[in-house]
Short mmCIF file of C-alpha atoms and ligand atoms in Angstrom, two decimals:
data_model
loop_
_atom_site.label_atom_id
_atom_site.label_comp_id
_atom_site.label_asym_id
_atom_site.label_seq_id
_atom_site.Cartn_x
_atom_site.Cartn_y
_atom_site.Cartn_z
CA MET A 1 -188.99 -97.74 -265.71
CA THR A 2 -189.53 -100.85 -263.62
CA THR A 3 -190.89 -104.07 -264.88
CA ILE A 4 -194.07 -104.27 -262.89
CA LEU A 5 -195.10 -107.79 -262.17
CA GLU A 6 -198.81 -108.40 -262.48
CA LYS A 7 -199.13 -109.67 -258.92
CA PRO A 8 -195.73 -109.28 -257.30
CA THR A 9 -195.06 -111.40 -254.29
CA ALA A 10 -192.23 -110.80 -251.87
CA LYS A 11 -190.56 -113.96 -253.16
CA ASN A 12 -190.65 -113.37 -256.93
CA TRP A 13 -189.87 -109.70 -256.42
CA ARG A 14 -186.69 -110.48 -254.53
CA ALA A 15 -185.20 -112.28 -257.53
CA GLY A 16 -183.31 -109.87 -259.74
CA ARG A 17 -183.20 -106.93 -257.34
CA ILE A 18 -179.46 -107.31 -256.83
CA LYS A 19 -177.36 -106.78 -259.96
CA PRO A 20 -173.77 -107.80 -259.19
CA GLU A 21 -172.59 -106.54 -262.60
CA GLN A 22 -173.51 -102.97 -261.58
CA MET A 23 -171.11 -102.94 -258.66
CA ALA A 24 -168.34 -105.14 -260.10
CA LYS A 25 -166.31 -102.22 -261.42
CA TYR A 26 -165.88 -100.74 -257.94
CA LEU A 27 -164.39 -103.88 -256.38
CA GLN A 28 -160.63 -104.18 -256.34
CA ASN A 29 -159.49 -107.76 -256.94
CA GLY A 30 -162.98 -108.80 -255.92
CA ARG A 31 -162.74 -106.97 -252.57
CA ASP A 32 -164.59 -103.95 -251.30
CA PHE A 33 -162.92 -100.99 -249.59
CA ILE A 34 -163.74 -102.07 -246.02
CA ASP A 35 -160.79 -104.10 -244.81
CA ASP A 36 -162.08 -105.28 -241.43
CA GLU A 37 -158.71 -106.58 -240.31
CA ALA A 38 -156.91 -103.36 -241.16
CA LEU A 39 -159.56 -101.27 -239.38
CA GLU A 40 -159.44 -103.53 -236.31
CA ALA A 41 -155.65 -103.33 -236.29
CA ARG A 42 -155.85 -99.54 -236.18
CA LEU A 43 -158.14 -99.79 -233.17
CA ARG A 44 -156.07 -102.44 -231.38
CA THR A 45 -152.91 -100.40 -231.26
CA THR A 46 -152.03 -99.41 -227.72
CA ALA A 47 -149.72 -96.57 -228.71
CA VAL A 48 -150.70 -93.34 -226.96
CA PRO A 49 -150.96 -90.67 -229.64
CA ASP A 50 -148.41 -87.94 -229.47
CA ALA A 51 -150.03 -84.58 -228.58
CA ALA A 52 -148.15 -82.77 -231.35
CA ARG A 53 -149.47 -85.23 -233.94
CA ILE A 54 -153.04 -84.83 -232.65
CA ARG A 55 -152.72 -81.06 -232.84
CA ALA A 56 -151.44 -81.32 -236.42
CA ILE A 57 -154.46 -83.47 -237.34
CA ILE A 58 -156.80 -80.95 -235.71
CA ALA A 59 -155.14 -78.18 -237.71
CA LYS A 60 -155.67 -80.15 -240.93
CA ALA A 61 -159.37 -80.57 -240.14
CA ARG A 62 -159.63 -76.86 -239.35
CA SER A 63 -158.51 -76.14 -242.90
CA ILE A 64 -161.58 -78.18 -244.05
CA GLU A 65 -159.54 -81.07 -245.40
CA SER A 66 -160.83 -84.63 -245.05
CA LEU A 67 -158.81 -86.81 -242.67
CA ASP A 68 -157.48 -90.21 -243.68
CA LEU A 69 -158.07 -93.41 -241.73
CA ASP A 70 -154.82 -93.25 -239.73
CA GLU A 71 -155.56 -89.69 -238.69
CA THR A 72 -159.13 -90.58 -237.71
CA ALA A 73 -157.92 -93.59 -235.72
CA ALA A 74 -155.39 -91.41 -233.92
CA LEU A 75 -158.21 -89.10 -232.81
CA LEU A 76 -160.24 -92.09 -231.62
CA HIS A 77 -157.32 -93.09 -229.36
CA VAL A 78 -157.06 -89.78 -227.55
CA GLN A 79 -157.50 -90.22 -223.78
CA ASP A 80 -156.15 -86.93 -222.54
CA PRO A 81 -159.09 -84.68 -221.45
CA GLU A 82 -157.21 -81.55 -222.53
CA LEU A 83 -156.82 -82.86 -226.08
CA TRP A 84 -160.48 -83.90 -226.17
CA ALA A 85 -161.40 -80.37 -225.13
CA GLU A 86 -159.32 -79.05 -228.04
CA MET A 87 -161.02 -81.47 -230.41
CA ARG A 88 -164.47 -80.38 -229.20
CA GLN A 89 -163.49 -76.77 -229.64
CA ALA A 90 -162.21 -77.45 -233.18
CA ALA A 91 -165.40 -79.37 -234.09
CA ALA A 92 -167.52 -76.40 -233.01
CA GLU A 93 -165.29 -74.01 -234.98
CA ILE A 94 -165.46 -76.15 -238.13
CA LYS A 95 -169.23 -76.31 -237.87
CA HIS A 96 -169.32 -72.54 -237.58
CA LYS A 97 -166.82 -71.97 -240.38
CA VAL A 98 -168.67 -74.20 -242.86
CA TYR A 99 -172.29 -73.83 -241.76
CA ASP A 100 -172.28 -70.75 -239.53
CA ASN A 101 -175.16 -70.73 -236.98
CA ARG A 102 -177.64 -72.38 -239.35
CA ILE A 103 -179.56 -75.56 -238.62
CA VAL A 104 -181.74 -77.19 -241.27
CA THR A 105 -184.93 -78.95 -240.15
CA PHE A 106 -186.98 -81.70 -241.74
CA ALA A 107 -189.53 -84.35 -240.84
CA PRO A 108 -189.66 -88.06 -241.60
CA LEU A 109 -192.65 -89.31 -243.57
CA TYR A 110 -193.09 -93.06 -243.32
CA VAL A 111 -195.22 -94.08 -246.28
CA SER A 112 -194.93 -97.85 -245.98
CA ASN A 113 -193.89 -100.29 -243.28
CA VAL A 114 -194.13 -103.55 -245.17
CA CYS A 115 -190.77 -105.16 -245.65
CA VAL A 116 -189.35 -108.37 -247.09
CA ASN A 117 -186.29 -108.26 -244.80
CA SER A 118 -185.72 -109.51 -241.29
CA CYS A 119 -183.17 -107.13 -239.77
CA VAL A 120 -183.10 -108.36 -236.17
CA TYR A 121 -183.01 -104.84 -234.68
CA CYS A 122 -185.95 -103.38 -236.62
CA GLY A 123 -189.57 -103.37 -235.55
CA LEU A 124 -190.62 -103.54 -239.21
CA ARG A 125 -188.92 -106.90 -239.92
CA GLN A 126 -191.32 -109.05 -241.89
CA GLU A 127 -192.08 -111.64 -239.23
CA ASN A 128 -192.92 -109.10 -236.49
CA ALA A 129 -196.63 -109.69 -236.04
CA ALA A 130 -196.88 -106.94 -233.40
CA VAL A 131 -196.76 -104.21 -236.06
CA ALA A 132 -199.83 -103.39 -238.16
CA ARG A 133 -198.73 -103.14 -241.81
CA ARG A 134 -199.77 -100.40 -244.13
CA THR A 135 -198.78 -98.74 -247.40
CA LEU A 136 -200.29 -95.29 -247.83
CA SER A 137 -202.46 -94.49 -250.83
CA MET A 138 -201.72 -91.30 -252.75
CA ASP A 139 -204.69 -89.61 -251.06
CA GLU A 140 -203.26 -90.54 -247.68
CA ILE A 141 -199.81 -89.26 -248.67
CA ARG A 142 -201.44 -86.01 -249.76
CA SER A 143 -203.20 -85.70 -246.39
CA GLU A 144 -199.99 -86.39 -244.46
CA THR A 145 -198.16 -83.79 -246.56
CA GLU A 146 -200.90 -81.21 -246.02
CA ILE A 147 -200.36 -81.49 -242.29
CA LEU A 148 -196.56 -81.38 -242.54
CA ALA A 149 -196.40 -78.50 -245.02
CA GLY A 150 -199.60 -76.64 -244.16
CA LYS A 151 -199.99 -76.94 -240.40
CA ILE A 152 -196.49 -77.59 -239.08
CA GLY A 153 -194.61 -75.66 -241.75
CA HIS A 154 -191.98 -78.13 -242.94
CA LYS A 155 -190.25 -77.53 -246.28
CA ARG A 156 -188.15 -80.72 -246.35
CA LEU A 157 -189.10 -84.32 -245.83
CA ILE A 158 -187.24 -87.56 -245.62
CA VAL A 159 -189.66 -90.09 -247.06
CA VAL A 160 -189.08 -93.58 -245.70
CA TYR A 161 -190.01 -96.77 -247.57
CA GLY A 162 -189.94 -100.40 -246.47
CA GLU A 163 -188.41 -102.78 -249.01
CA HIS A 164 -191.34 -104.51 -250.66
CA PRO A 165 -193.04 -104.86 -254.07
CA THR A 166 -195.89 -102.64 -252.90
CA SER A 167 -193.44 -99.76 -252.50
CA ASN A 168 -191.62 -100.34 -255.79
CA LEU A 169 -190.19 -97.67 -258.08
CA ASP A 170 -193.54 -96.69 -259.58
CA TYR A 171 -194.99 -96.21 -256.12
CA MET A 172 -192.00 -94.11 -255.11
CA LEU A 173 -192.23 -91.91 -258.20
CA GLU A 174 -195.93 -91.35 -257.70
CA SER A 175 -195.50 -90.57 -254.01
CA ILE A 176 -192.75 -88.02 -254.77
CA ARG A 177 -194.94 -86.33 -257.41
CA THR A 178 -197.85 -86.30 -254.97
CA ILE A 179 -195.79 -84.67 -252.22
CA TYR A 180 -194.35 -81.99 -254.52
CA GLY A 181 -197.88 -81.30 -255.79
CA VAL A 182 -199.28 -80.28 -252.39
CA LYS A 183 -199.73 -76.54 -251.84
CA VAL A 184 -201.72 -75.40 -248.81
CA PRO A 185 -202.65 -71.89 -247.66
CA ALA A 186 -200.78 -70.74 -244.56
CA ARG A 187 -201.20 -67.64 -242.37
CA ARG A 188 -199.77 -65.25 -244.98
CA GLY A 189 -198.30 -67.32 -247.80
CA HIS A 190 -198.60 -71.03 -248.44
CA GLY A 191 -197.06 -74.25 -247.24
CA GLN A 192 -195.25 -76.55 -249.66
CA ILE A 193 -192.59 -79.25 -249.51
CA ARG A 194 -189.66 -78.00 -251.55
CA ARG A 195 -187.19 -80.82 -251.03
CA VAL A 196 -188.09 -84.52 -250.90
CA ASN A 197 -185.24 -86.68 -249.64
CA ILE A 198 -185.70 -90.44 -249.49
CA ASN A 199 -184.51 -93.28 -247.29
CA ALA A 200 -185.06 -96.48 -249.24
CA ALA A 201 -183.34 -99.77 -249.90
CA PRO A 202 -180.58 -100.03 -252.54
CA MET A 203 -181.96 -100.01 -256.07
CA PRO A 204 -180.55 -100.92 -259.47
CA ASP A 205 -178.98 -98.12 -261.55
CA GLU A 206 -181.93 -97.74 -263.93
CA GLU A 207 -184.28 -97.07 -260.99
CA LEU A 208 -181.86 -94.58 -259.46
CA ARG A 209 -181.87 -92.62 -262.71
CA GLU A 210 -185.67 -92.41 -262.60
CA LEU A 211 -185.63 -91.18 -259.03
CA GLN A 212 -183.11 -88.51 -259.89
CA LYS A 213 -185.42 -87.26 -262.67
CA ALA A 214 -188.31 -87.15 -260.19
CA GLY A 215 -186.45 -84.52 -258.17
CA VAL A 216 -185.19 -86.48 -255.18
CA GLY A 217 -182.97 -84.20 -253.06
CA THR A 218 -180.78 -86.58 -251.07
CA TYR A 219 -180.84 -90.37 -251.37
CA GLN A 220 -180.07 -91.92 -248.03
CA VAL A 221 -179.02 -95.51 -247.34
CA PHE A 222 -177.39 -96.47 -244.05
CA GLN A 223 -174.89 -99.32 -244.05
CA GLU A 224 -176.09 -100.11 -240.49
CA THR A 225 -172.76 -101.71 -239.56
CA TYR A 226 -169.51 -101.70 -241.53
CA HIS A 227 -168.30 -104.76 -239.59
CA LYS A 228 -168.92 -107.71 -241.89
CA ALA A 229 -169.36 -110.45 -239.27
CA THR A 230 -171.86 -108.30 -237.38
CA TYR A 231 -173.59 -107.40 -240.64
CA ARG A 232 -174.06 -111.10 -241.37
CA ALA A 233 -175.34 -111.77 -237.85
CA VAL A 234 -178.07 -109.10 -237.92
CA HIS A 235 -179.19 -109.49 -241.54
CA PRO A 236 -180.28 -113.12 -241.98
CA ALA A 237 -178.99 -114.98 -245.04
CA GLY A 238 -181.46 -115.14 -247.91
CA ASN A 239 -182.70 -111.58 -247.32
CA ILE A 240 -181.96 -108.97 -249.99
CA LYS A 241 -180.38 -106.89 -247.28
CA ALA A 242 -177.93 -109.68 -246.45
CA ASP A 243 -175.82 -108.57 -249.43
CA TYR A 244 -173.27 -106.26 -247.76
CA ALA A 245 -171.52 -105.10 -250.94
CA TRP A 246 -174.75 -104.30 -252.80
CA ARG A 247 -175.61 -101.93 -249.97
CA LEU A 248 -172.08 -100.58 -249.58
CA TYR A 249 -171.83 -99.44 -253.21
CA THR A 250 -175.33 -98.00 -253.52
CA MET A 251 -174.06 -94.47 -253.03
CA HIS A 252 -171.30 -94.89 -255.61
CA ARG A 253 -173.89 -96.11 -258.11
CA ALA A 254 -176.40 -93.44 -257.16
CA LEU A 255 -173.93 -90.62 -257.77
CA GLU A 256 -172.92 -92.14 -261.09
CA ALA A 257 -176.59 -92.54 -262.00
CA GLY A 258 -176.95 -88.77 -261.67
CA MET A 259 -178.25 -88.43 -258.11
CA GLU A 260 -176.74 -85.21 -256.86
CA ASP A 261 -176.63 -85.71 -253.10
CA VAL A 262 -176.27 -88.92 -251.12
CA GLY A 263 -176.43 -89.62 -247.39
CA ILE A 264 -174.49 -92.37 -245.63
CA GLY A 265 -174.99 -93.62 -242.07
CA ALA A 266 -174.30 -96.30 -239.49
CA LEU A 267 -176.63 -97.59 -236.81
CA PHE A 268 -174.66 -97.15 -233.60
CA GLY A 269 -175.04 -99.98 -231.10
CA LEU A 270 -174.59 -102.94 -233.43
CA TYR A 271 -170.80 -103.01 -233.10
CA ASP A 272 -167.88 -101.02 -231.62
CA TRP A 273 -168.61 -97.32 -232.20
CA ARG A 274 -165.00 -96.60 -233.05
CA PHE A 275 -165.06 -99.19 -235.84
CA GLU A 276 -168.25 -97.65 -237.26
CA VAL A 277 -166.66 -94.18 -237.26
CA LEU A 278 -163.74 -95.60 -239.27
CA GLY A 279 -166.22 -97.33 -241.58
CA LEU A 280 -168.09 -94.08 -242.24
CA VAL A 281 -164.86 -92.22 -242.91
CA ALA A 282 -163.63 -95.03 -245.23
CA HIS A 283 -166.96 -94.78 -247.08
CA ALA A 284 -166.66 -91.00 -247.49
CA LEU A 285 -163.05 -91.32 -248.67
CA ASP A 286 -163.86 -94.03 -251.19
CA LEU A 287 -166.72 -91.95 -252.62
CA GLU A 288 -164.35 -89.01 -252.95
CA ARG A 289 -161.67 -91.21 -254.53
CA THR A 290 -163.81 -93.11 -257.03
CA VAL A 291 -166.70 -90.79 -257.84
CA GLY A 292 -165.14 -87.45 -256.92
CA VAL A 293 -167.86 -86.46 -254.43
CA GLY A 294 -168.21 -87.23 -250.75
CA PRO A 295 -171.49 -87.73 -248.91
CA HIS A 296 -173.82 -84.76 -248.64
CA THR A 297 -174.86 -85.97 -245.18
CA VAL A 298 -173.66 -88.42 -242.55
CA SER A 299 -176.15 -89.96 -240.10
CA PHE A 300 -175.30 -91.75 -236.89
CA PRO A 301 -178.57 -93.01 -235.38
CA ARG A 302 -178.29 -94.86 -232.09
CA LEU A 303 -180.20 -98.11 -231.92
CA GLU A 304 -183.53 -97.60 -230.12
CA PRO A 305 -185.92 -100.05 -228.50
CA ALA A 306 -188.58 -101.25 -230.91
CA GLU A 307 -191.92 -103.01 -230.52
CA ASN A 308 -191.47 -106.76 -229.91
CA THR A 309 -187.74 -106.60 -230.71
CA PRO A 310 -185.77 -108.31 -227.92
CA PHE A 311 -182.46 -107.93 -229.75
CA ASN A 312 -182.33 -104.25 -228.76
CA GLU A 313 -182.77 -104.90 -225.06
CA ALA A 314 -179.37 -106.36 -224.19
CA LEU A 315 -176.93 -104.66 -226.51
CA ARG A 316 -173.28 -105.46 -225.97
CA TRP A 317 -172.22 -102.42 -227.97
CA ARG A 318 -174.66 -99.83 -226.65
CA VAL A 319 -173.06 -96.39 -227.05
CA SER A 320 -172.98 -94.21 -223.92
CA ASP A 321 -173.79 -90.49 -224.15
CA GLU A 322 -170.15 -89.66 -223.52
CA ASP A 323 -168.93 -91.87 -226.37
CA PHE A 324 -171.72 -90.65 -228.62
CA GLU A 325 -170.43 -87.13 -228.20
CA LYS A 326 -167.03 -88.40 -229.32
CA VAL A 327 -168.63 -89.96 -232.41
CA VAL A 328 -169.93 -86.53 -233.39
CA VAL A 329 -166.68 -84.71 -232.64
CA VAL A 330 -164.47 -87.14 -234.59
CA LEU A 331 -166.84 -87.26 -237.56
CA ARG A 332 -166.99 -83.46 -237.63
CA LEU A 333 -163.20 -83.32 -237.78
CA ALA A 334 -162.78 -86.18 -240.27
CA VAL A 335 -165.45 -85.20 -242.81
CA PRO A 336 -165.54 -81.43 -242.28
CA TYR A 337 -167.63 -80.53 -245.35
CA ALA A 338 -170.51 -83.00 -244.77
CA GLY A 339 -173.88 -82.19 -243.27
CA MET A 340 -174.43 -84.14 -240.04
CA ILE A 341 -177.88 -85.24 -238.92
CA VAL A 342 -179.08 -85.73 -235.34
CA THR A 343 -182.65 -86.98 -235.06
CA CYS A 344 -185.52 -87.28 -232.59
CA ARG A 345 -184.12 -90.65 -231.56
CA GLU A 346 -182.06 -88.44 -229.19
CA ASN A 347 -183.70 -86.63 -226.28
CA PRO A 348 -183.83 -82.80 -226.18
CA GLY A 349 -180.89 -82.54 -223.76
CA MET A 350 -178.67 -84.71 -225.94
CA ARG A 351 -179.64 -82.81 -229.07
CA ARG A 352 -178.73 -79.52 -227.35
CA ARG A 353 -175.38 -81.06 -226.46
CA LEU A 354 -174.62 -82.38 -229.94
CA LEU A 355 -175.83 -79.56 -232.17
CA PRO A 356 -173.05 -77.10 -231.35
CA LEU A 357 -170.43 -79.83 -231.78
CA GLY A 358 -171.03 -80.12 -235.48
CA CYS A 359 -174.55 -81.21 -236.35
CA THR A 360 -176.22 -79.28 -239.14
CA GLN A 361 -179.62 -80.90 -239.55
CA THR A 362 -182.32 -82.09 -237.19
CA ASP A 363 -185.93 -83.23 -237.39
CA ALA A 364 -188.92 -81.94 -235.43
CA SER A 365 -192.62 -82.69 -234.92
CA SER A 366 -191.63 -86.16 -236.03
CA ASN A 367 -193.96 -89.11 -236.21
CA ILE A 368 -192.63 -92.43 -237.47
CA GLY A 369 -195.95 -94.24 -237.70
CA VAL A 370 -197.27 -94.89 -241.21
CA GLY A 371 -200.15 -92.43 -241.53
CA GLY A 372 -199.19 -91.20 -238.07
CA TYR A 373 -199.51 -87.46 -238.67
CA GLN A 374 -203.13 -87.87 -239.63
CA ASP A 375 -203.96 -90.68 -237.42
CA ALA A 376 -202.10 -89.93 -234.21
CA GLU A 377 -204.06 -92.36 -232.11
CA GLN A 378 -202.81 -95.36 -234.11
CA HIS A 379 -199.23 -94.18 -233.96
CA GLY A 380 -198.21 -96.56 -231.19
CA GLU A 381 -199.14 -99.66 -233.17
CA ARG A 382 -197.17 -98.89 -236.29
CA GLN A 383 -194.02 -97.24 -235.20
CA GLN A 384 -190.64 -98.63 -236.14
CA PHE A 385 -188.96 -97.66 -232.86
CA LEU A 386 -189.58 -95.17 -230.04
CA LEU A 387 -188.71 -91.48 -230.32
CA ALA A 388 -187.01 -89.64 -227.46
CA ASP A 389 -187.89 -86.09 -228.56
CA THR A 390 -191.51 -85.34 -229.40
CA ARG A 391 -191.27 -81.53 -229.46
CA THR A 392 -193.03 -79.62 -232.22
CA LEU A 393 -191.18 -77.78 -234.96
CA ASP A 394 -192.29 -74.52 -233.36
CA GLU A 395 -190.73 -75.55 -230.03
CA VAL A 396 -187.51 -76.71 -231.68
CA VAL A 397 -187.17 -73.50 -233.73
CA ARG A 398 -187.65 -71.49 -230.52
CA ASP A 399 -185.13 -73.58 -228.63
CA LEU A 400 -182.57 -73.20 -231.43
CA ALA A 401 -183.17 -69.45 -231.62
CA SER A 402 -182.61 -69.15 -227.88
CA MET A 403 -179.23 -70.89 -228.46
CA GLY A 404 -178.40 -68.31 -231.17
CA SER A 405 -179.03 -70.71 -234.08
CA ILE A 406 -181.21 -69.74 -237.00
CA THR A 407 -183.41 -72.45 -238.49
CA SER A 408 -182.88 -72.48 -242.22
CA PHE A 409 -185.75 -73.65 -244.41
CA CYS A 410 -183.60 -73.06 -247.47
CA THR A 411 -183.97 -75.62 -250.26
CA ALA A 412 -182.29 -73.54 -252.94
CA GLY A 413 -179.12 -75.63 -253.30
CA TYR A 414 -180.35 -78.49 -255.44
CA ARG A 415 -182.73 -76.26 -257.39
CA CYS A 416 -179.92 -74.05 -258.67
CA GLY A 417 -177.24 -76.67 -259.13
CA ARG A 418 -175.36 -76.21 -255.84
CA THR A 419 -175.09 -79.94 -255.18
CA GLY A 420 -172.55 -82.76 -255.37
CA GLN A 421 -169.02 -81.72 -256.28
CA CYS A 422 -170.06 -78.08 -256.67
CA ILE A 423 -171.44 -77.80 -253.15
CA MET A 424 -168.42 -79.63 -251.71
CA ASP A 425 -166.07 -77.06 -253.25
CA LEU A 426 -168.25 -74.18 -252.11
CA LEU A 427 -168.41 -75.56 -248.58
CA ARG A 428 -164.68 -76.14 -248.36
CA THR A 429 -163.95 -72.57 -249.42
CA GLY A 430 -166.73 -71.03 -247.33
CA ALA A 431 -168.40 -69.54 -250.45
CA GLU A 432 -171.62 -71.52 -250.00
CA GLY A 433 -172.10 -69.80 -246.67
CA LYS A 434 -172.88 -66.53 -248.40
CA PHE A 435 -175.83 -67.93 -250.34
CA CYS A 436 -176.94 -69.93 -247.33
CA LYS A 437 -176.91 -66.97 -244.99
CA LEU A 438 -179.14 -64.94 -247.34
CA ASN A 439 -181.51 -67.84 -247.97
CA ALA A 440 -181.66 -68.76 -244.30
CA VAL A 441 -182.80 -65.26 -243.40
CA LEU A 442 -185.38 -65.13 -246.21
CA THR A 443 -186.87 -68.52 -245.36
CA PHE A 444 -186.85 -67.78 -241.62
CA ARG A 445 -188.82 -64.59 -242.36
CA GLU A 446 -191.36 -66.65 -244.33
CA TRP A 447 -191.65 -69.21 -241.58
CA LEU A 448 -192.09 -66.71 -238.76
CA ASP A 449 -194.86 -65.01 -240.75
CA ASP A 450 -196.60 -68.22 -241.80
CA PHE A 451 -196.25 -70.64 -238.92
CA ALA A 452 -194.54 -69.37 -235.74
CA SER A 453 -196.38 -69.05 -232.42
CA ASP A 454 -196.19 -65.72 -230.59
CA ALA A 455 -193.63 -67.17 -228.19
CA THR A 456 -191.37 -68.27 -231.06
CA ARG A 457 -191.70 -64.97 -232.89
CA ALA A 458 -190.65 -63.20 -229.70
CA VAL A 459 -187.35 -65.11 -229.71
CA GLY A 460 -186.99 -65.34 -233.48
CA GLU A 461 -187.44 -61.67 -234.43
CA PRO A 462 -184.41 -60.31 -232.56
CA LEU A 463 -182.28 -63.12 -234.01
CA LEU A 464 -183.53 -62.30 -237.49
CA GLN A 465 -182.70 -58.61 -237.09
CA GLN A 466 -179.24 -59.55 -235.86
CA GLU A 467 -178.75 -61.70 -238.99
CA ILE A 468 -179.88 -58.87 -241.28
CA ALA A 469 -177.37 -56.55 -239.62
CA GLU A 470 -174.67 -59.16 -240.20
CA VAL A 471 -175.57 -59.42 -243.91
CA GLN A 472 -175.34 -55.64 -244.19
CA GLN A 473 -171.97 -55.57 -242.50
CA LYS A 474 -170.34 -58.63 -244.08
CA MET A 475 -171.95 -58.60 -247.55
CA PRO A 476 -172.53 -54.93 -248.36
CA GLN A 477 -172.61 -55.61 -252.10
CA ALA A 478 -175.33 -58.22 -251.86
CA PHE A 479 -177.32 -56.26 -249.29
CA PRO A 480 -179.54 -54.09 -251.58
CA ALA A 481 -180.71 -57.08 -253.69
CA PHE A 482 -181.17 -59.11 -250.54
CA MET A 483 -183.34 -56.41 -248.94
CA GLN A 484 -185.48 -56.22 -252.07
CA SER A 485 -186.27 -59.93 -251.75
CA TYR A 486 -186.78 -59.53 -248.03
CA GLU A 487 -189.37 -56.78 -248.56
CA ARG A 488 -191.16 -58.86 -251.17
CA ILE A 489 -191.40 -61.73 -248.70
CA CYS A 490 -192.71 -59.40 -246.01
CA ALA A 491 -195.39 -58.38 -248.53
CA GLY A 492 -196.46 -62.03 -248.94
CA GLU A 493 -194.39 -63.38 -251.86
CA ARG A 494 -192.83 -66.79 -251.26
CA ASP A 495 -189.92 -69.00 -252.32
CA LEU A 496 -187.43 -66.33 -253.37
CA TYR A 497 -183.81 -67.42 -253.16
CA PHE A 498 -180.25 -66.67 -254.22
N1 SAM B 501 -185.89 -100.38 -245.45
C1 SAM B 501 -184.94 -99.41 -245.84
C2 SAM B 501 -183.56 -99.78 -245.37
O1 SAM B 501 -183.45 -100.57 -244.44
O2 SAM B 501 -182.63 -99.25 -245.95
C3 SAM B 501 -185.23 -98.02 -245.36
C4 SAM B 501 -186.11 -97.83 -244.21
S1 SAM B 501 -185.41 -98.26 -242.65
C5 SAM B 501 -186.87 -98.09 -241.77
C6 SAM B 501 -184.46 -96.81 -242.24
C7 SAM B 501 -183.44 -96.95 -241.18
O3 SAM B 501 -184.02 -97.14 -239.90
C8 SAM B 501 -182.50 -98.11 -241.29
O4 SAM B 501 -181.50 -97.89 -242.25
C9 SAM B 501 -181.94 -98.24 -239.88
O5 SAM B 501 -180.69 -97.60 -239.75
C10 SAM B 501 -182.96 -97.50 -239.02
N2 SAM B 501 -183.46 -98.35 -237.93
C11 SAM B 501 -183.99 -99.57 -238.02
N3 SAM B 501 -184.31 -100.04 -236.79
C12 SAM B 501 -183.94 -99.11 -235.90
C13 SAM B 501 -183.99 -99.01 -234.47
N4 SAM B 501 -184.46 -99.98 -233.73
N5 SAM B 501 -183.49 -97.89 -233.89
C14 SAM B 501 -183.00 -96.88 -234.64
N6 SAM B 501 -182.94 -96.91 -235.98
C15 SAM B 501 -183.41 -98.01 -236.62
FE1 SF4 B 502 -186.93 -103.59 -243.46
FE2 SF4 B 502 -185.29 -101.47 -243.41
FE3 SF4 B 502 -186.44 -102.40 -241.14
FE4 SF4 B 502 -184.57 -103.83 -242.31
S1 SF4 B 502 -184.30 -101.75 -241.42
S2 SF4 B 502 -186.52 -104.62 -241.54
S3 SF4 B 502 -184.94 -103.42 -244.45
S4 SF4 B 502 -187.48 -101.49 -242.86
#
């Protein structure tokens, strides 16, 4: 457990948060695995990649093998529109092979926006007086969760914490317990959050172990930028977050502390997008090499405007829509087993464009104000940045169904041990898909009965029947047991899974 200081202040709390001894063993000759010069050199080369080599790399990705840095860089150099079309096609096929037509949805829950750091791009940086600060009480977290689980129908949350003594480990543990404890009646069954993921600053090993025991699904920390000079420029010296290596090795430490799934990410727009793609791939490869497990998810948020944050207004490295599509395609090919998250930072049109190219998770009905679900009118004052897609979960589920994608509310994986190395192996071989297909259909049935509008049911029902027919045809042995669970859900039972 944490040492709780009687009256922690941002200053005395900062001391001792970073424990260099916990990351020392990962460094090689005192250096981390991001070699800026070597990555830049790969990008500087002017050699036009040979089409045969690119096709061989695409074939490797199609067999669900991770690409190395040279292979990823070669893809980033492709100029030929025909080869890009082949890469897009392969990305879509890989997505389908590993994840079929399933999309997982979640919502962010911002529980605190106080922060001791001063990241120049973030509306929550400590000196930004334009943002009203707040840390939710447990009663407020319960109320927010009741709306998310009981009215909207979410089953997964990403809970977001500022880095501050008021949102220390004890606060996190209590908030996670509070969220899991909420159970609200819905139209036929009940609403409940079944997977709590968290996005929170790097923590020491002993705190990570406590979070794992509390039932955290995925622990997410974004490196923001892998480019060290840029990292230094946007994270002022003296801040906890200024320590690049402490952040870089958080996921290594988290996995070794027992956390089953971790999520990496880069904030696109801080530096050259091609460098950040190489950084993400280097991160995934180093996790695989040293800890034996790659990231469960990869995120690639684009930098958004934020309240009173001039840094974001004149970005040298802003990523165009066309390049952003390339980010998704190359990541899909390079890390073929990983879940890929596209969020409401992107507008509906862009999300429709990116989802078929390899994304597997998306949020909906999102509100990034602290207390914002309950207190919608104060949303504008507390938000971290501005969202480009404000559609409800019901609208997003309908939109996905009309594109032939089934929204999966499945949270079975981490509850029956299909996480970490195990899930990676299952995904690579396609075996996980069998469980996921069954659970996607069962949870979609639940959701249509409990939360869907008439318009969404009208689009969702035919898709569901199509999926049931596919289970019968492709998994005849599992079909009778599956139908038994399906009937029980139709009769009002909830949370049955394979
Ligand atoms: N304070 C913790 C941290 O920084 O790791 C977690 C919370 S922070 C609010 C979560 C993420 O928001 C950051 O990792 C960053 O990538 C993202 N973010 C910050 N400012 C942003 C902006 N203006 N546009 C888009 N994403 C932003
Ligand atoms: Fe704080 Fe995270 Fe925002 Fe940085 S990105 S100011 S650490 S909330």
